[in-house]
Short mmCIF file of C-alpha atoms in Angstrom, two decimals:
data_model
loop_
_atom_site.label_atom_id
_atom_site.label_comp_id
_atom_site.label_asym_id
_atom_site.label_seq_id
_atom_site.Cartn_x
_atom_site.Cartn_y
_atom_site.Cartn_z
CA MET A 1 0.00 0.00 0.00
CA SER A 2 1.61 3.24 -1.15
CA ALA A 3 1.98 6.28 1.09
CA GLN A 4 -0.18 8.31 -1.32
CA PHE A 5 -2.98 5.75 -1.14
CA ARG A 6 -2.87 5.68 2.67
CA LYS A 7 -2.94 9.47 2.84
CA LYS A 8 -5.98 9.69 0.55
CA PHE A 9 -8.10 6.78 1.75
CA ILE A 10 -6.93 5.76 5.24
CA GLY A 11 -7.70 7.91 8.27
CA THR A 12 -6.06 8.19 11.66
CA LYS A 13 -7.16 6.26 14.73
CA GLY A 14 -8.85 9.40 15.98
CA PHE A 15 -10.74 9.72 12.70
CA TYR A 16 -12.13 6.20 12.92
CA ARG A 17 -12.89 6.63 16.62
CA THR A 18 -15.05 9.67 15.78
CA VAL A 19 -16.79 7.81 12.95
CA MET A 20 -17.45 4.73 15.05
CA VAL A 21 -18.89 6.73 17.94
CA MET A 22 -21.46 8.12 15.53
CA VAL A 23 -22.14 5.19 13.23
CA VAL A 24 -22.18 2.21 15.63
CA PRO A 25 -25.38 3.34 17.43
CA MET A 26 -26.95 4.05 14.03
CA ILE A 27 -26.02 0.57 12.80
CA LEU A 28 -27.27 -1.04 15.98
CA GLN A 29 -30.56 0.86 15.73
CA MET A 30 -31.14 -0.31 12.17
CA MET A 31 -29.99 -3.86 12.92
CA VAL A 32 -32.35 -4.06 15.86
CA THR A 33 -35.19 -2.74 13.69
CA ASN A 34 -34.37 -5.30 11.00
CA LEU A 35 -34.03 -7.98 13.67
CA VAL A 36 -37.62 -7.26 14.64
CA SER A 37 -38.63 -7.76 11.01
CA LEU A 38 -36.58 -10.96 10.83
CA ILE A 39 -38.17 -12.45 13.95
CA ASP A 40 -41.60 -11.32 12.77
CA ASN A 41 -40.89 -12.94 9.41
CA ILE A 42 -39.66 -16.21 10.90
CA MET A 43 -42.69 -16.56 13.15
CA VAL A 44 -45.09 -15.84 10.28
CA GLY A 45 -43.07 -18.29 8.19
CA ARG A 46 -43.97 -21.03 10.68
CA LEU A 47 -47.60 -20.60 9.58
CA GLY A 48 -46.84 -21.79 6.04
CA THR A 49 -45.92 -20.53 2.54
CA GLU A 50 -49.21 -18.73 1.77
CA PRO A 51 -49.39 -16.63 4.97
CA MET A 52 -45.69 -15.79 4.57
CA SER A 53 -46.25 -14.78 0.93
CA GLY A 54 -49.24 -12.60 1.84
CA VAL A 55 -47.30 -10.77 4.53
CA SER A 56 -44.27 -10.49 2.21
CA ILE A 57 -46.39 -8.78 -0.45
CA ILE A 58 -47.76 -6.26 2.07
CA ASN A 59 -44.26 -5.60 3.32
CA GLN A 60 -43.40 -4.49 -0.22
CA PHE A 61 -45.99 -1.72 0.22
CA VAL A 62 -44.70 -0.93 3.72
CA PHE A 63 -41.18 -0.78 2.26
CA VAL A 64 -42.30 1.83 -0.28
CA PHE A 65 -43.94 3.87 2.51
CA ASN A 66 -40.90 3.63 4.79
CA VAL A 67 -38.43 4.63 2.08
CA THR A 68 -40.69 7.49 0.98
CA VAL A 69 -40.66 8.80 4.56
CA PHE A 70 -36.85 8.56 4.54
CA GLY A 71 -36.91 10.61 1.34
CA ALA A 72 -39.27 13.14 2.90
CA VAL A 73 -36.91 13.84 5.81
CA ALA A 74 -33.80 13.67 3.62
CA GLY A 75 -34.24 17.06 1.96
CA PRO A 76 -34.70 18.99 5.22
CA SER A 77 -31.88 16.91 6.75
CA ILE A 78 -29.40 18.27 4.22
CA PHE A 79 -30.14 21.77 5.48
CA GLY A 80 -30.43 20.57 9.09
CA ALA A 81 -26.97 18.96 9.06
CA GLN A 82 -25.43 22.10 7.60
CA PHE A 83 -27.35 24.38 10.02
CA PHE A 84 -26.00 22.21 12.84
CA GLY A 85 -22.46 22.57 11.49
CA LYS A 86 -23.04 26.32 11.38
CA GLY A 87 -24.44 26.38 14.94
CA ASP A 88 -27.84 27.71 13.85
CA SER A 89 -30.52 26.08 16.04
CA GLU A 90 -33.30 28.27 14.61
CA GLY A 91 -32.54 26.98 11.16
CA GLN A 92 -32.74 23.44 12.46
CA LYS A 93 -36.09 24.21 14.08
CA TYR A 94 -37.53 25.29 10.73
CA THR A 95 -36.29 22.13 9.01
CA PHE A 96 -37.80 20.01 11.79
CA ARG A 97 -41.19 21.66 11.36
CA PHE A 98 -40.99 21.01 7.64
CA ARG A 99 -40.30 17.32 8.32
CA LEU A 100 -43.33 16.97 10.58
CA LEU A 101 -45.62 18.55 7.99
CA VAL A 102 -44.45 16.48 5.04
CA CYS A 103 -44.45 13.20 7.02
CA THR A 104 -48.04 13.85 8.10
CA GLY A 105 -49.05 14.33 4.48
CA ILE A 106 -47.35 11.10 3.39
CA ILE A 107 -49.04 9.14 6.18
CA ALA A 108 -52.46 10.34 5.03
CA ILE A 109 -51.80 9.58 1.35
CA ALA A 110 -50.37 6.12 2.06
CA ALA A 111 -53.30 5.14 4.28
CA LEU A 112 -55.78 6.29 1.62
CA ILE A 113 -54.06 4.32 -1.17
CA CYS A 114 -53.81 1.13 0.89
CA SER A 115 -57.46 1.41 1.98
CA LEU A 116 -58.76 1.87 -1.56
CA PHE A 117 -56.41 -0.31 -3.60
CA GLY A 118 -55.06 -2.94 -1.20
CA SER A 119 -56.67 -5.97 -2.84
CA PRO A 120 -55.84 -5.08 -6.48
CA LEU A 121 -52.24 -4.36 -5.51
CA ILE A 122 -51.86 -7.71 -3.77
CA SER A 123 -53.22 -9.56 -6.82
CA LEU A 124 -50.39 -8.14 -8.96
CA PHE A 125 -47.88 -10.18 -6.97
CA ILE A 126 -49.73 -13.51 -7.09
CA SER A 127 -48.49 -15.80 -9.85
CA ASN A 128 -50.98 -17.06 -12.43
CA GLU A 129 -49.56 -20.52 -11.78
CA SER A 130 -50.97 -20.49 -8.25
CA THR A 131 -54.11 -22.53 -7.57
CA GLN A 132 -57.30 -20.72 -6.61
CA GLU A 133 -56.92 -22.05 -3.07
CA GLN A 134 -53.40 -20.61 -2.86
CA ARG A 135 -54.55 -17.28 -4.31
CA ASP A 136 -57.40 -17.01 -1.78
CA ALA A 137 -55.10 -17.87 1.13
CA ILE A 138 -52.48 -15.31 0.07
CA MET A 139 -55.11 -12.61 -0.47
CA LYS A 140 -56.75 -13.21 2.92
CA SER A 141 -53.44 -13.19 4.79
CA GLY A 142 -52.33 -10.04 2.99
CA MET A 143 -55.52 -8.09 3.64
CA ASP A 144 -55.68 -9.21 7.29
CA TYR A 145 -52.14 -7.93 7.78
CA LEU A 146 -52.62 -4.70 5.79
CA ARG A 147 -55.71 -3.47 7.68
CA ILE A 148 -53.74 -3.43 10.93
CA ILE A 149 -50.22 -2.53 9.80
CA MET A 150 -51.52 0.76 8.33
CA ILE A 151 -51.98 2.02 11.89
CA GLY A 152 -48.21 1.79 12.28
CA PHE A 153 -47.71 4.40 9.55
CA VAL A 154 -48.41 7.14 12.11
CA PRO A 155 -45.74 6.35 14.74
CA PHE A 156 -43.19 5.43 12.08
CA GLY A 157 -43.62 8.66 10.10
CA ILE A 158 -43.59 11.00 13.11
CA GLY A 159 -40.83 9.00 14.78
CA GLN A 160 -38.58 9.37 11.71
CA ALA A 161 -39.08 13.14 11.71
CA TYR A 162 -37.73 13.21 15.28
CA SER A 163 -35.01 10.59 14.79
CA SER A 164 -33.56 12.33 11.74
CA VAL A 165 -33.05 15.65 13.53
CA VAL A 166 -31.70 13.97 16.67
CA ARG A 167 -29.14 12.02 14.61
CA GLU A 168 -27.92 15.06 12.68
CA CYS A 169 -27.01 16.63 16.04
CA GLY A 170 -24.73 13.64 16.66
CA TYR A 171 -26.96 12.03 19.32
CA THR A 172 -27.34 8.60 17.77
CA LYS A 173 -27.72 6.68 21.04
CA ALA A 174 -31.28 7.83 21.72
CA PRO A 175 -32.73 6.39 18.48
CA MET A 176 -30.71 3.24 19.11
CA ALA A 177 -32.15 2.89 22.61
CA ALA A 178 -35.63 3.42 21.18
CA ALA A 179 -35.15 0.64 18.65
CA MET A 180 -33.75 -1.72 21.27
CA SER A 181 -36.63 -1.04 23.63
CA ALA A 182 -39.05 -1.93 20.85
CA VAL A 183 -37.43 -5.21 19.80
CA GLY A 184 -38.14 -7.04 23.06
CA ILE A 185 -41.76 -5.92 23.01
CA ASN A 186 -42.14 -7.01 19.39
CA VAL A 187 -40.65 -10.48 19.97
CA ILE A 188 -42.79 -11.22 23.02
CA LEU A 189 -45.97 -9.94 21.39
CA ASP A 190 -45.20 -11.87 18.18
CA TRP A 191 -44.92 -15.11 20.12
CA CYS A 192 -48.03 -14.40 22.15
CA LEU A 193 -50.33 -12.99 19.47
CA ILE A 194 -49.35 -15.18 16.50
CA PHE A 195 -49.48 -18.50 18.34
CA GLY A 196 -51.77 -17.68 21.29
CA LYS A 197 -49.33 -17.89 24.21
CA LEU A 198 -49.66 -16.61 27.80
CA GLY A 199 -53.44 -16.60 27.57
CA MET A 200 -53.58 -14.32 24.53
CA PRO A 201 -55.62 -15.17 21.41
CA ALA A 202 -53.90 -16.90 18.46
CA LEU A 203 -54.35 -14.24 15.76
CA GLY A 204 -51.88 -15.50 13.14
CA VAL A 205 -50.79 -12.78 10.71
CA ARG A 206 -53.05 -10.26 12.46
CA GLY A 207 -51.11 -10.89 15.65
CA ALA A 208 -47.84 -10.18 13.82
CA ALA A 209 -49.29 -6.89 12.57
CA TRP A 210 -50.45 -5.79 16.03
CA ALA A 211 -47.06 -6.67 17.53
CA THR A 212 -45.30 -4.53 14.91
CA VAL A 213 -47.65 -1.57 15.37
CA ILE A 214 -47.20 -1.57 19.16
CA ALA A 215 -43.40 -1.88 18.83
CA LYS A 216 -43.22 1.03 16.35
CA THR A 217 -45.33 3.15 18.70
CA VAL A 218 -43.00 2.47 21.63
CA GLU A 219 -39.93 3.22 19.49
CA ALA A 220 -41.35 6.58 18.38
CA LEU A 221 -42.40 7.57 21.89
CA VAL A 222 -38.93 6.93 23.33
CA VAL A 223 -37.28 9.28 20.79
CA ILE A 224 -39.98 11.94 21.14
CA VAL A 225 -39.83 11.97 24.95
CA TRP A 226 -36.01 12.05 24.93
CA ALA A 227 -35.90 14.98 22.52
CA HIS A 228 -38.36 17.06 24.57
CA THR A 229 -36.74 16.26 27.92
CA HIS A 230 -33.21 17.19 26.74
CA PRO A 231 -33.60 20.73 25.34
CA ASP A 232 -29.96 21.49 26.21
CA LYS A 233 -28.87 18.88 23.65
CA ASN A 234 -31.71 19.61 21.24
CA ARG A 235 -31.84 23.38 21.15
CA TYR A 236 -34.14 23.39 18.12
CA ILE A 237 -36.89 21.80 20.28
CA ARG A 238 -37.38 24.96 22.36
CA GLY A 239 -40.57 26.63 21.17
CA VAL A 240 -40.89 24.32 18.18
CA PHE A 241 -44.69 24.16 18.53
CA ARG A 242 -45.21 27.87 19.30
CA GLY A 243 -46.64 28.50 15.90
CA PHE A 244 -45.42 26.63 12.88
CA ARG A 245 -43.70 29.39 10.96
CA ILE A 246 -41.09 28.49 8.37
CA PRO A 247 -39.43 31.35 6.43
CA ALA A 248 -40.79 31.38 2.89
CA SER A 249 -37.34 31.53 1.30
CA LEU A 250 -36.10 28.54 3.32
CA MET A 251 -39.27 26.58 2.63
CA ALA A 252 -38.79 27.24 -1.08
CA ASP A 253 -35.16 26.10 -0.92
CA ILE A 254 -36.00 22.93 1.05
CA THR A 255 -38.83 22.16 -1.34
CA LYS A 256 -36.57 22.71 -4.33
CA LYS A 257 -33.93 20.37 -2.91
CA GLY A 258 -36.36 18.02 -1.20
CA ILE A 259 -38.84 17.21 -3.97
CA PRO A 260 -36.25 15.42 -6.12
CA MET A 261 -35.18 13.36 -3.08
CA LEU A 262 -38.76 12.55 -2.06
CA ALA A 263 -39.60 11.60 -5.64
CA ASN A 264 -36.38 9.62 -5.92
CA GLU A 265 -36.96 7.57 -2.78
CA PHE A 266 -40.57 6.87 -3.71
CA LEU A 267 -39.78 5.93 -7.30
CA TRP A 268 -36.73 3.89 -6.31
CA SER A 269 -38.64 1.89 -3.69
CA PHE A 270 -41.59 1.53 -6.05
CA GLY A 271 -39.13 0.38 -8.68
CA MET A 272 -37.79 -2.29 -6.36
CA SER A 273 -41.35 -3.50 -5.90
CA VAL A 274 -41.77 -3.59 -9.68
CA VAL A 275 -38.64 -5.75 -9.94
CA MET A 276 -40.12 -8.01 -7.26
CA GLN A 277 -43.33 -8.22 -9.27
CA CYS A 278 -41.31 -9.28 -12.33
CA TYR A 279 -39.77 -12.09 -10.30
CA SER A 280 -43.15 -13.11 -8.90
CA VAL A 281 -44.65 -13.95 -12.31
CA ARG A 282 -42.49 -17.07 -12.35
CA SER A 283 -44.14 -18.68 -9.29
CA THR A 284 -45.40 -18.14 -5.75
CA GLU A 285 -42.24 -19.92 -4.57
CA VAL A 286 -40.14 -17.02 -5.88
CA VAL A 287 -42.07 -14.55 -3.69
CA ALA A 288 -41.49 -16.71 -0.62
CA ALA A 289 -37.79 -17.27 -1.41
CA ARG A 290 -37.21 -13.56 -2.05
CA ASN A 291 -38.89 -12.77 1.25
CA ILE A 292 -36.57 -15.15 3.13
CA SER A 293 -33.41 -13.93 1.40
CA SER A 294 -34.16 -10.21 1.77
CA THR A 295 -34.99 -10.66 5.46
CA MET A 296 -31.58 -12.25 6.00
CA THR A 297 -29.53 -9.77 3.98
CA ASN A 298 -31.41 -6.70 5.29
CA LEU A 299 -30.11 -7.48 8.76
CA PHE A 300 -26.47 -7.31 7.68
CA SER A 301 -26.88 -4.54 5.11
CA SER A 302 -27.56 -2.19 8.04
CA VAL A 303 -23.79 -1.69 8.28
CA TYR A 304 -23.15 -0.14 4.88
CA LEU A 305 -26.54 1.61 4.72
CA GLN A 306 -25.84 3.51 7.92
CA MET A 307 -22.29 4.21 6.78
CA GLY A 308 -23.93 6.21 3.99
CA ALA A 309 -26.13 8.10 6.46
CA CYS A 310 -23.01 8.81 8.52
CA ILE A 311 -21.32 10.27 5.43
CA ALA A 312 -24.25 12.64 4.90
CA ILE A 313 -24.02 13.90 8.50
CA ILE A 314 -20.23 14.20 8.85
CA VAL A 315 -19.49 15.55 5.38
CA GLY A 316 -22.60 17.76 5.42
CA ALA A 317 -21.51 19.38 8.70
CA ARG A 318 -18.07 20.17 7.24
CA LEU A 319 -19.62 21.65 4.10
CA GLY A 320 -21.95 23.77 6.23
CA ALA A 321 -18.98 25.02 8.26
CA GLY A 322 -17.26 26.08 5.04
CA LYS A 323 -14.50 23.45 5.37
CA LEU A 324 -14.73 22.29 1.77
CA GLU A 325 -11.27 20.74 1.41
CA GLU A 326 -11.70 18.89 4.72
CA ALA A 327 -15.10 17.64 3.51
CA ARG A 328 -13.52 16.28 0.32
CA ASP A 329 -10.73 14.52 2.24
CA THR A 330 -13.15 13.10 4.81
CA ASP A 331 -15.41 11.77 2.07
CA ASN A 332 -12.55 9.90 0.36
CA LYS A 333 -11.76 8.08 3.57
CA LEU A 334 -15.40 7.32 4.37
CA LEU A 335 -16.06 5.99 0.86
CA PHE A 336 -13.20 3.54 1.18
CA PHE A 337 -14.27 2.56 4.69
CA ALA A 338 -17.84 1.95 3.48
CA VAL A 339 -16.69 -0.46 0.76
CA VAL A 340 -14.42 -2.37 3.13
CA ALA A 341 -17.24 -2.63 5.69
CA ALA A 342 -19.68 -3.86 3.01
CA ALA A 343 -17.22 -6.50 1.80
CA ALA A 344 -16.70 -7.71 5.36
CA VAL A 345 -20.46 -7.90 5.89
CA GLY A 346 -20.83 -9.90 2.69
CA LEU A 347 -18.29 -12.44 3.91
CA VAL A 348 -20.10 -12.74 7.25
CA THR A 349 -23.43 -13.29 5.44
CA LEU A 350 -22.26 -16.15 3.20
CA PRO A 351 -22.11 -18.92 5.84
CA PHE A 352 -25.76 -18.26 6.76
CA ALA A 353 -27.01 -18.93 3.22
CA PRO A 354 -27.47 -22.73 3.48
CA VAL A 355 -28.67 -22.60 7.09
CA PHE A 356 -31.11 -19.70 7.50
CA PRO A 357 -33.88 -20.86 5.07
CA HIS A 358 -34.35 -24.08 7.10
CA ILE A 359 -35.92 -22.04 9.90
CA TYR A 360 -39.01 -21.59 7.73
CA ASN A 361 -41.88 -24.03 7.42
CA THR A 362 -41.85 -24.13 3.63
CA GLU A 363 -41.01 -26.38 0.68
CA PRO A 364 -37.41 -27.56 -0.01
CA SER A 365 -37.46 -25.81 -3.40
CA VAL A 366 -38.20 -22.48 -1.68
CA ARG A 367 -35.34 -23.01 0.77
CA SER A 368 -32.91 -23.86 -2.02
CA LEU A 369 -33.82 -20.77 -4.04
CA ALA A 370 -33.64 -18.55 -0.94
CA ALA A 371 -30.14 -19.86 -0.13
CA TYR A 372 -28.99 -19.05 -3.67
CA MET A 373 -30.43 -15.52 -3.47
CA ILE A 374 -28.64 -14.90 -0.16
CA VAL A 375 -25.30 -15.88 -1.77
CA ILE A 376 -25.86 -13.55 -4.75
CA GLN A 377 -26.82 -10.65 -2.47
CA ALA A 378 -23.81 -11.23 -0.21
CA LEU A 379 -21.47 -11.09 -3.21
CA ALA A 380 -23.12 -7.84 -4.37
CA MET A 381 -22.75 -6.05 -1.02
CA PRO A 382 -19.44 -4.27 -1.84
CA LEU A 383 -21.12 -2.82 -4.95
CA TRP A 384 -24.13 -1.68 -2.92
CA GLY A 385 -21.84 -0.26 -0.22
CA TYR A 386 -20.05 1.91 -2.76
CA THR A 387 -23.13 3.17 -4.63
CA ASN A 388 -24.89 3.90 -1.33
CA ALA A 389 -21.88 5.93 -0.15
CA CYS A 390 -21.81 7.81 -3.49
CA TYR A 391 -25.50 8.62 -3.15
CA PHE A 392 -25.07 10.14 0.32
CA THR A 393 -21.94 12.01 -0.77
CA LEU A 394 -23.87 13.71 -3.57
CA ARG A 395 -26.73 14.38 -1.16
CA SER A 396 -24.52 16.00 1.48
CA GLY A 397 -23.86 18.94 -0.83
CA GLY A 398 -27.49 19.39 -1.81
CA ARG A 399 -27.13 17.97 -5.34
CA THR A 400 -30.56 16.37 -5.16
CA GLY A 401 -31.25 16.63 -8.89
CA VAL A 402 -28.12 14.59 -9.53
CA THR A 403 -29.03 12.00 -6.89
CA PHE A 404 -32.44 11.71 -8.53
CA LEU A 405 -30.85 10.77 -11.85
CA PHE A 406 -28.31 8.53 -10.12
CA ASP A 407 -30.83 6.45 -8.19
CA PHE A 408 -34.12 6.73 -10.05
CA GLY A 409 -32.54 6.82 -13.50
CA PHE A 410 -30.57 3.62 -12.97
CA THR A 411 -33.54 1.77 -11.46
CA TRP A 412 -36.10 2.67 -14.12
CA LEU A 413 -33.89 2.87 -17.20
CA ILE A 414 -31.68 -0.16 -16.59
CA MET A 415 -32.76 -2.41 -13.74
CA ILE A 416 -36.53 -2.64 -14.34
CA PRO A 417 -36.34 -3.09 -18.14
CA LEU A 418 -33.71 -5.81 -17.64
CA ALA A 419 -35.85 -7.64 -15.06
CA ALA A 420 -39.03 -7.28 -17.18
CA VAL A 421 -37.44 -8.51 -20.41
CA LEU A 422 -35.76 -11.50 -18.75
CA ALA A 423 -38.82 -12.48 -16.67
CA TYR A 424 -41.55 -11.99 -19.29
CA PHE A 425 -39.82 -12.68 -22.60
CA THR A 426 -37.26 -15.40 -21.90
CA ASP A 427 -37.26 -18.94 -20.52
CA LEU A 428 -34.17 -18.33 -18.41
CA ASP A 429 -34.11 -19.87 -14.95
CA ILE A 430 -35.05 -17.43 -12.17
CA ARG A 431 -31.57 -17.91 -10.70
CA ILE A 432 -29.92 -16.49 -13.82
CA ILE A 433 -32.42 -13.64 -13.96
CA PHE A 434 -31.88 -12.74 -10.30
CA ALA A 435 -28.08 -12.73 -10.66
CA ALA A 436 -28.15 -10.66 -13.86
CA VAL A 437 -30.44 -8.00 -12.35
CA THR A 438 -28.50 -7.89 -9.07
CA PHE A 439 -25.06 -7.49 -10.68
CA SER A 440 -26.29 -4.79 -13.04
CA GLU A 441 -25.29 -2.62 -10.04
CA ILE A 442 -21.79 -2.58 -11.58
CA ILE A 443 -23.08 0.01 -14.08
CA LYS A 444 -24.18 2.22 -11.18
CA VAL A 445 -20.74 1.86 -9.56
CA VAL A 446 -19.09 3.35 -12.66
CA ILE A 447 -21.60 6.21 -12.82
CA GLY A 448 -21.18 6.95 -9.10
CA TYR A 449 -17.38 7.00 -9.36
CA PHE A 450 -17.34 9.71 -12.01
CA MET A 451 -20.07 11.75 -10.27
CA VAL A 452 -18.20 11.87 -6.95
CA ARG A 453 -14.85 12.46 -8.63
CA SER A 454 -16.28 15.52 -10.43
CA ASP A 455 -16.67 17.34 -7.06
CA ILE A 456 -20.11 18.68 -8.06
CA TRP A 457 -21.24 17.91 -4.49
CA VAL A 458 -18.63 20.14 -2.77
CA ASN A 459 -21.08 22.89 -1.93
CA ASN A 460 -22.15 24.98 1.09
CA ILE A 461 -25.91 25.53 0.77
CA VAL A 462 -26.50 27.42 4.05
CA GLU A 463 -23.72 29.98 3.85
CA ASP A 464 -26.07 32.93 3.46
CA LYS A 465 -29.11 31.52 5.31
#
């Protein structure tokens, strides 16, 4: 390793200590949240393939909602992180108010869509090869789960508005504690309400939904209470609800930067669901196998996903403070660190591939396909780690139009057409299709490299605010 390479991409011990203090609680929070989903998924999987498939389909809709909320808070968070770096708590207060308003709107829209179009949406994911009995069982399980899980949109949306502003201040332990407090509740309630333990009714998939809703409510309340009881650490919280004024110029700027990010996150997550729908036309088994594999890999992908969020906070704060050269140097080191972390996570994931699917009460063919998908996803993690880090780098400097093209453009112009053509117009095995679509990420790696290298993201967007 040359001295020039070390200087550009390797930080000091103090650098990594600072990064780890911030990112480890964020990783643990997301891992705990995903662990809840994993346990929920495993317990529902004990009910059989059809209930698991029904819940898996609904979780595609929940995934779109969750990611859209992340997109909604992302635009204000760019300004919030830079206001924090500047030491402007009033600016942060305005961005927090904006987050609450937009999250409330998304909650209302999502609940309306799911209420009106739940059944038709579920039917899109049920293979024509399924028997009528299988179709009815999947539809019933999906609708039973959806009617309850929609209630959880409220605590999740409001909780994310709070968590995002708490994290950008560097206080990542509170959201982590909230997630950890929720996981125990979710596990116990899953066991009790799905299978009817400790004198509680056996509600099946409805029990899993209620357990998730209650856990999300607890998680949100912990963050909200902590933020309001620690005004010395969260200065923006003082007087936040005394009126809801947001300066028109700032609102216009946040909207201008935020709309592309909101649209990007919605269209990207919706695009992932479209890819899933392309896979699902092959058989109901593919839906079940994809559910098992994604549950496994989501747990470990928390590492590189939160590394990206850490990049947005650390680099964004330096940009907001006007330390542009330091921001560029910090980003180089964090990009390299993110790829190394993703590669390590991929290696850790591989040994679980042949073992994890056997936890589920499903057919051997589903387990075999799920194991294969886990291997493919583990091998792709370094690619995902890099493109995720590039995305957050571009976002840290407010280049939301570019991130829109980077994420949405790749998904809809390359990934979805590839999945659709291979699934609908060829006789290729689903394993080949899945690998081809997954490793198309290499194209995005090349695009991300040149975008970051161009330095178009090195930008202070709050200098005159």
